[in-house]
Tab-separated table of C-alpha atoms in Angstrom:
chain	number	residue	atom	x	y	z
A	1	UNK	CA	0.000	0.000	0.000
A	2	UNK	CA	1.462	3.440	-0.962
A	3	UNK	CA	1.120	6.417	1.057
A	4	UNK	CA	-1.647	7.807	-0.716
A	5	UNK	CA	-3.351	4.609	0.254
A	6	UNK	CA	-2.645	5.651	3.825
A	7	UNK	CA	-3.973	8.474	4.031
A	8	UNK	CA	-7.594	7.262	3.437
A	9	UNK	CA	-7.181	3.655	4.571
A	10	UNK	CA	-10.425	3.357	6.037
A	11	UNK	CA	-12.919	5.164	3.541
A	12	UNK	CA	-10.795	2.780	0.837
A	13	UNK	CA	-11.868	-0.042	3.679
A	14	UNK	CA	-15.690	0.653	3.366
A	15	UNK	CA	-15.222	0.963	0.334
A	16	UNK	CA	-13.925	-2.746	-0.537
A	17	UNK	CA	-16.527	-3.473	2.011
A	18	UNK	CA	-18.989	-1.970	-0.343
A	19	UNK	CA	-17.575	-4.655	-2.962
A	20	UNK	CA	-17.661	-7.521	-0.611
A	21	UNK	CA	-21.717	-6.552	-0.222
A	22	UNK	CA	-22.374	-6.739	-4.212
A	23	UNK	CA	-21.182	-9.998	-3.729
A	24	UNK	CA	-23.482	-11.039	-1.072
A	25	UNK	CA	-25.982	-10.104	-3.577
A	26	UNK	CA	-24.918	-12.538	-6.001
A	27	UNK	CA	-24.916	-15.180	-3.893
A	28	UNK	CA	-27.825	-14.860	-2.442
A	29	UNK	CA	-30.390	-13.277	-5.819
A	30	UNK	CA	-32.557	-16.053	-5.225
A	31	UNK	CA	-33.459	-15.662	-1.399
A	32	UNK	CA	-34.984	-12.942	-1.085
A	33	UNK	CA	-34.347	-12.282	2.610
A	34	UNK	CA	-30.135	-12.348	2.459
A	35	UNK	CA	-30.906	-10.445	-0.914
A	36	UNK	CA	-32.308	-7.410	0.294
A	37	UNK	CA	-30.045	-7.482	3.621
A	38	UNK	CA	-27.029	-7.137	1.988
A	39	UNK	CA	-28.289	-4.836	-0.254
A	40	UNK	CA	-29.222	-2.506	2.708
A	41	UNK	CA	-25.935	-3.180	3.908
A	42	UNK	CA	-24.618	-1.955	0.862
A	43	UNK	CA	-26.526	1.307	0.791
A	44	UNK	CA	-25.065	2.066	4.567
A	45	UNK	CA	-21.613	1.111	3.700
A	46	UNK	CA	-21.516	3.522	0.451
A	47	UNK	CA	-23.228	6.535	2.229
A	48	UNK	CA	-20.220	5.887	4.896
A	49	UNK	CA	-17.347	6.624	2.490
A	50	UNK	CA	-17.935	10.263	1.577
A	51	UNK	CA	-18.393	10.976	5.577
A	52	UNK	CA	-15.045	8.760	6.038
A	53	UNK	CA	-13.163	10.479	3.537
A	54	UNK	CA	-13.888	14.411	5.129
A	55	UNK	CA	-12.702	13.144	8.347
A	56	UNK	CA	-9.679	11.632	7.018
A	57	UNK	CA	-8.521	14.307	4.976
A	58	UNK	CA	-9.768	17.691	6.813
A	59	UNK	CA	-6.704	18.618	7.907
A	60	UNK	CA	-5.139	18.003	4.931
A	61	UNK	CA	-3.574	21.419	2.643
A	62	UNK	CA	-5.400	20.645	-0.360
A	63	UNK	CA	-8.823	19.866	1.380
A	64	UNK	CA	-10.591	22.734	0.371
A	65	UNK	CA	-9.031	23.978	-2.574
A	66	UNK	CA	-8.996	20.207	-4.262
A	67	UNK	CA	-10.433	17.404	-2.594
A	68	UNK	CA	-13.347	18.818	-0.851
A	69	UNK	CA	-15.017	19.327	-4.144
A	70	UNK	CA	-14.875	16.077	-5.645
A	71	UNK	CA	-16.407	14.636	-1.932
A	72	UNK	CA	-19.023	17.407	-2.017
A	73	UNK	CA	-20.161	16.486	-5.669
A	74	UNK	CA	-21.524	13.062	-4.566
A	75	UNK	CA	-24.072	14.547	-2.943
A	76	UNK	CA	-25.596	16.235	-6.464
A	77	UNK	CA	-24.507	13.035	-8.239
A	78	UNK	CA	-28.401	11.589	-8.626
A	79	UNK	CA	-28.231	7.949	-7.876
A	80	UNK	CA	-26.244	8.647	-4.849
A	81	UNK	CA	-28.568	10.661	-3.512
A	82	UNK	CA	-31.403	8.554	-3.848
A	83	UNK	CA	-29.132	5.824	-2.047
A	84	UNK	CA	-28.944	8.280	0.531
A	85	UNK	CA	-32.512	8.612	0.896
A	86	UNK	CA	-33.163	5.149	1.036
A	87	UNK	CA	-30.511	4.495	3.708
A	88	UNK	CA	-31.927	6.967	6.131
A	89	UNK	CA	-35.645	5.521	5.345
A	90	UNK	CA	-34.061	1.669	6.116
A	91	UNK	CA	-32.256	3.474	9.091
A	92	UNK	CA	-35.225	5.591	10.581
A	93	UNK	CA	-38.559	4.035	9.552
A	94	UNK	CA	-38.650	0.042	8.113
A	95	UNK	CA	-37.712	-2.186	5.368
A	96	UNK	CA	-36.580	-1.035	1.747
A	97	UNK	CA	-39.164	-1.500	-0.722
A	98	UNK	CA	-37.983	-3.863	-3.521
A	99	UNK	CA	-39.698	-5.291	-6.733
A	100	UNK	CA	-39.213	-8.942	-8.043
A	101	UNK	CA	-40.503	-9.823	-11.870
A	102	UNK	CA	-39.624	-12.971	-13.245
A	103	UNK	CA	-39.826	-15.314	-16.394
A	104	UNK	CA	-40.600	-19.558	-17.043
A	105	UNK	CA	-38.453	-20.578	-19.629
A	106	UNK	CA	-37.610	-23.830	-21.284
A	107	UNK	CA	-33.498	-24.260	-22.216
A	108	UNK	CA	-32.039	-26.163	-24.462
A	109	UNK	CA	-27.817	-25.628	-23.371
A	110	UNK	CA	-27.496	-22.385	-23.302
A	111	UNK	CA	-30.465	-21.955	-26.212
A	112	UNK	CA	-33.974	-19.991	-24.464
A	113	UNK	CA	-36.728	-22.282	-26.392
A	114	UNK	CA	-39.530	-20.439	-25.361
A	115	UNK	CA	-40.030	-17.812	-22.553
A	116	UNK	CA	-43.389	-16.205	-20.417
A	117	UNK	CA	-43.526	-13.975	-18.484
A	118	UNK	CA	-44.282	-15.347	-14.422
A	119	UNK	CA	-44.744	-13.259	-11.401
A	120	UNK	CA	-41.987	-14.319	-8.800
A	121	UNK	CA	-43.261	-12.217	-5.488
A	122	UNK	CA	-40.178	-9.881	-3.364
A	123	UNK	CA	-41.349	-12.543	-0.637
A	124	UNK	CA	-40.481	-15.784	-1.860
A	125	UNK	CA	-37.384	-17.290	-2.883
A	126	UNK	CA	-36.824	-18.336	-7.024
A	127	UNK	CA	-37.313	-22.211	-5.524
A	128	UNK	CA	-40.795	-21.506	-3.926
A	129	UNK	CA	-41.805	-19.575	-7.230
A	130	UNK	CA	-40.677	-22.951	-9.190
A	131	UNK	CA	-43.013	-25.147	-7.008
A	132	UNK	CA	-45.839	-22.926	-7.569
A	133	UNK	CA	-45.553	-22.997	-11.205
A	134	UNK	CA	-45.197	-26.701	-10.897
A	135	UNK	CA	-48.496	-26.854	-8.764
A	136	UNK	CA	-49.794	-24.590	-11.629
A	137	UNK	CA	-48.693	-26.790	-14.517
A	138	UNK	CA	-50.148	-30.286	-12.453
A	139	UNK	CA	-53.662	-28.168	-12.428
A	140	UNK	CA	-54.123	-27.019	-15.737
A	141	UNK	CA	-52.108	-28.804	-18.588
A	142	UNK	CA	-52.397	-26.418	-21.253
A	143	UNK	CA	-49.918	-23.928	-19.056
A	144	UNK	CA	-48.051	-27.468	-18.869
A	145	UNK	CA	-47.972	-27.875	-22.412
A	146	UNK	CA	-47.476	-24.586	-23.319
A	147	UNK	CA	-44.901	-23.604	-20.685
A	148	UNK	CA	-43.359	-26.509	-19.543
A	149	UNK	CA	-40.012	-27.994	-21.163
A	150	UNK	CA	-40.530	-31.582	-23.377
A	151	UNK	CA	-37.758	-33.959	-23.244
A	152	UNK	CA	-35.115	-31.674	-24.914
A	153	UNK	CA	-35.487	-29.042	-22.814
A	154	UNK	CA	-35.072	-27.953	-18.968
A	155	UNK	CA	-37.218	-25.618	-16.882
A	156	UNK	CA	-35.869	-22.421	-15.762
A	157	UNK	CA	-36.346	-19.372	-13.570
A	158	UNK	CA	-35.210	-15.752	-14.521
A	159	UNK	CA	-35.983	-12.990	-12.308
A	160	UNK	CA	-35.040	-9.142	-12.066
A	161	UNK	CA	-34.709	-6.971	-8.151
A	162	UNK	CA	-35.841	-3.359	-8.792
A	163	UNK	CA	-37.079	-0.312	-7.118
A	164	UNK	CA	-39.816	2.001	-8.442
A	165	UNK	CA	-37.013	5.246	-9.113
A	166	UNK	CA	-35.332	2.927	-11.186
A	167	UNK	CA	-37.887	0.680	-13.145
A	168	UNK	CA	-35.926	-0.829	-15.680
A	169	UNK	CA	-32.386	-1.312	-14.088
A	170	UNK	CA	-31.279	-4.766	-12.287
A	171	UNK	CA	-30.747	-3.671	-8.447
A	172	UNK	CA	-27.159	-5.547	-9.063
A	173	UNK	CA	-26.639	-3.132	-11.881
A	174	UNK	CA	-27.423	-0.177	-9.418
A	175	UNK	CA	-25.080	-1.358	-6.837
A	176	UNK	CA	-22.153	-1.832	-9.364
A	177	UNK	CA	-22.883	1.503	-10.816
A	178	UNK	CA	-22.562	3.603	-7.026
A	179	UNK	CA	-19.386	1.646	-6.316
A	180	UNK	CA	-18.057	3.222	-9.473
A	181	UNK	CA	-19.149	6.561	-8.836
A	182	UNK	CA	-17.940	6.268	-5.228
A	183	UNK	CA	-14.746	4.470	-6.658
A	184	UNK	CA	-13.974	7.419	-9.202
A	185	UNK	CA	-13.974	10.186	-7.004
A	186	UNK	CA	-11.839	8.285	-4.284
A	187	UNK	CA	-9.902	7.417	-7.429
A	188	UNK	CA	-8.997	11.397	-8.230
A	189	UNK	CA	-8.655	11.940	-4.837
A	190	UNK	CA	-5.630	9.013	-4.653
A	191	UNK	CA	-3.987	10.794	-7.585
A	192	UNK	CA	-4.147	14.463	-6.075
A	193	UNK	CA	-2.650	12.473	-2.939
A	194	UNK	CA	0.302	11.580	-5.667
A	195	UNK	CA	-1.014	7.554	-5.908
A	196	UNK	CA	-2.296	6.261	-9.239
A	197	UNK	CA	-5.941	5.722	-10.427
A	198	UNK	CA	-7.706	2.636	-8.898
A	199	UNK	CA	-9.049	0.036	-10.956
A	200	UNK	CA	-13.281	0.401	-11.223
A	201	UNK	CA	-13.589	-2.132	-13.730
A	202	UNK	CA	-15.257	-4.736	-11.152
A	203	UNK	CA	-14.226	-7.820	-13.393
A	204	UNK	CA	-14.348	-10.566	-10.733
A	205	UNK	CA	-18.450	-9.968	-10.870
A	206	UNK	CA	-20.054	-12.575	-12.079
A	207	UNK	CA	-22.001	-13.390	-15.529
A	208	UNK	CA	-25.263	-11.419	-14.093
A	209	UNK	CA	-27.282	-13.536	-16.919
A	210	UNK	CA	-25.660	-16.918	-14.757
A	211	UNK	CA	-27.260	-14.824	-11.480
A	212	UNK	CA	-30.475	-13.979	-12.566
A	213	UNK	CA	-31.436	-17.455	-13.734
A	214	UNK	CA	-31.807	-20.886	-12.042
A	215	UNK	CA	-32.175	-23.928	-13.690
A	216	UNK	CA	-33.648	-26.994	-12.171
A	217	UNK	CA	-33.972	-30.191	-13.198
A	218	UNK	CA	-35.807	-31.609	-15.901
A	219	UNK	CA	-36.296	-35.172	-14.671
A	220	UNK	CA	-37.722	-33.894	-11.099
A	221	UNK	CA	-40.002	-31.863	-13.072
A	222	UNK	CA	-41.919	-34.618	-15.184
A	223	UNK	CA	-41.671	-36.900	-12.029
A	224	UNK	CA	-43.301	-34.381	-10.130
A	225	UNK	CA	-45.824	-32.697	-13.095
A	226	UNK	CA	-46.247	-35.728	-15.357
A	227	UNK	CA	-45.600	-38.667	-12.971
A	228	UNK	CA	-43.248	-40.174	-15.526
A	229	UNK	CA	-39.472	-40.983	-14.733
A	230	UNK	CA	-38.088	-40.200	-18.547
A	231	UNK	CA	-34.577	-41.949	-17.031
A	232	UNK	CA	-36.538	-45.188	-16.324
């Protein structure tokens, strides 16, 4: 670590911590409880750098000529201040509001063979949406037929997080997106400090196609729909 490094070692901290919580995501996209808790613990950690970076660096000579500007400017910067808002409502008042939407798909490999739309509910988990599509399928067997893979073809789950200021971008996508902001103005700040740029390209996320979707398997689901073992 070089001394620029030093001198805001702990907003750089939260920071990676910030990182470490998009990650939590990931792992857990398809429960919804872990989901949105590390996604609140996200939004705390990120609204904790700017805060961490003024107290590391107020007594510094080129605070308010230089660096104070670039830490000021994340409060105009819009999608951190709606993170901001959101942390003080999870903070003050309750739960974050989040949206779920979904899709039932059939796969062949890699290959979507046909694709509906399927409500998947902020409550449940991607597993208890599965079951009640099964349950749907057993009931009527034109959704079955229509819906439901054949014997080429597996049954899989797709679903989206959202919230209502940002309607048509993944929640993952809005995470990754702060910790760049955040990361570019700690980034100038390094090189006013005499360090080099940091590296915001995020490239050990994973494929967020692979995260969004779960597949499940295509011999439970005729055993458990069709009552017909296609192994035996």
């Amino acid at each position: 670590m070089n001394c620029a490094h030093l001198k805001i070692e702990s907003a750089l901290d939260r920071w990676s911590e910030c990182h470490w919580h998009i990650h939590q995501m990931e792992a857990n996209y398809h429960n919804p409880d872990a989901f949105r808790y590390s996604l609140n613990s996200f939004i705390r950690a990120i609204k904790e750098v700017p805060q961490i970076l003024k107290m590391e660096l107020q007594n510094h000579p080129k605070f308010k000529s230089e660096i104070k500007g670039y830490i000021d400017s994340l409060k105009s910067d819009d999608l951190m201040s709606l993170l901001n808002k959101k942390r003080d409502f999870v903070v003050h008042q309750g739960m974050l509001n989040v949206l779920s939407k979904g899709r039932i798909a059939a796969t062949e490999g890699r290959i979507v063979k046909i694709s509906f739309g399927f409500r998947v509910e902020p409550w449940e988990t991607t597993d208890e949406a599965y079951e009640r599509f099964k349950a749907l399928c057993r009931k009527d067997k034109s959704i079955r037929n229509l819906m439901g893979p054949d014997c080429d073809s597996w049954p899989m789950i797709r679903r989206e997080w959202h919230i209502l200021e940002f309607p048509n971008a993944d929640l993952l996508e809005v995470a990754i997106n702060a910790w760049r902001v955040v990361g570019q103005t700690i980034s100038t700040i390094v090189e006013i400090l005499g360090g080099e740029m940091l590296d915001l390209s995020f490239s050990c996320r994973h494929d967020p196609e692979r995260v969004k979707t779960k597949h499940f398997s295509q011999r439970e689901f005729f055993q458990s729909v069709d009552g017909i073992d296609i192994n035996a």
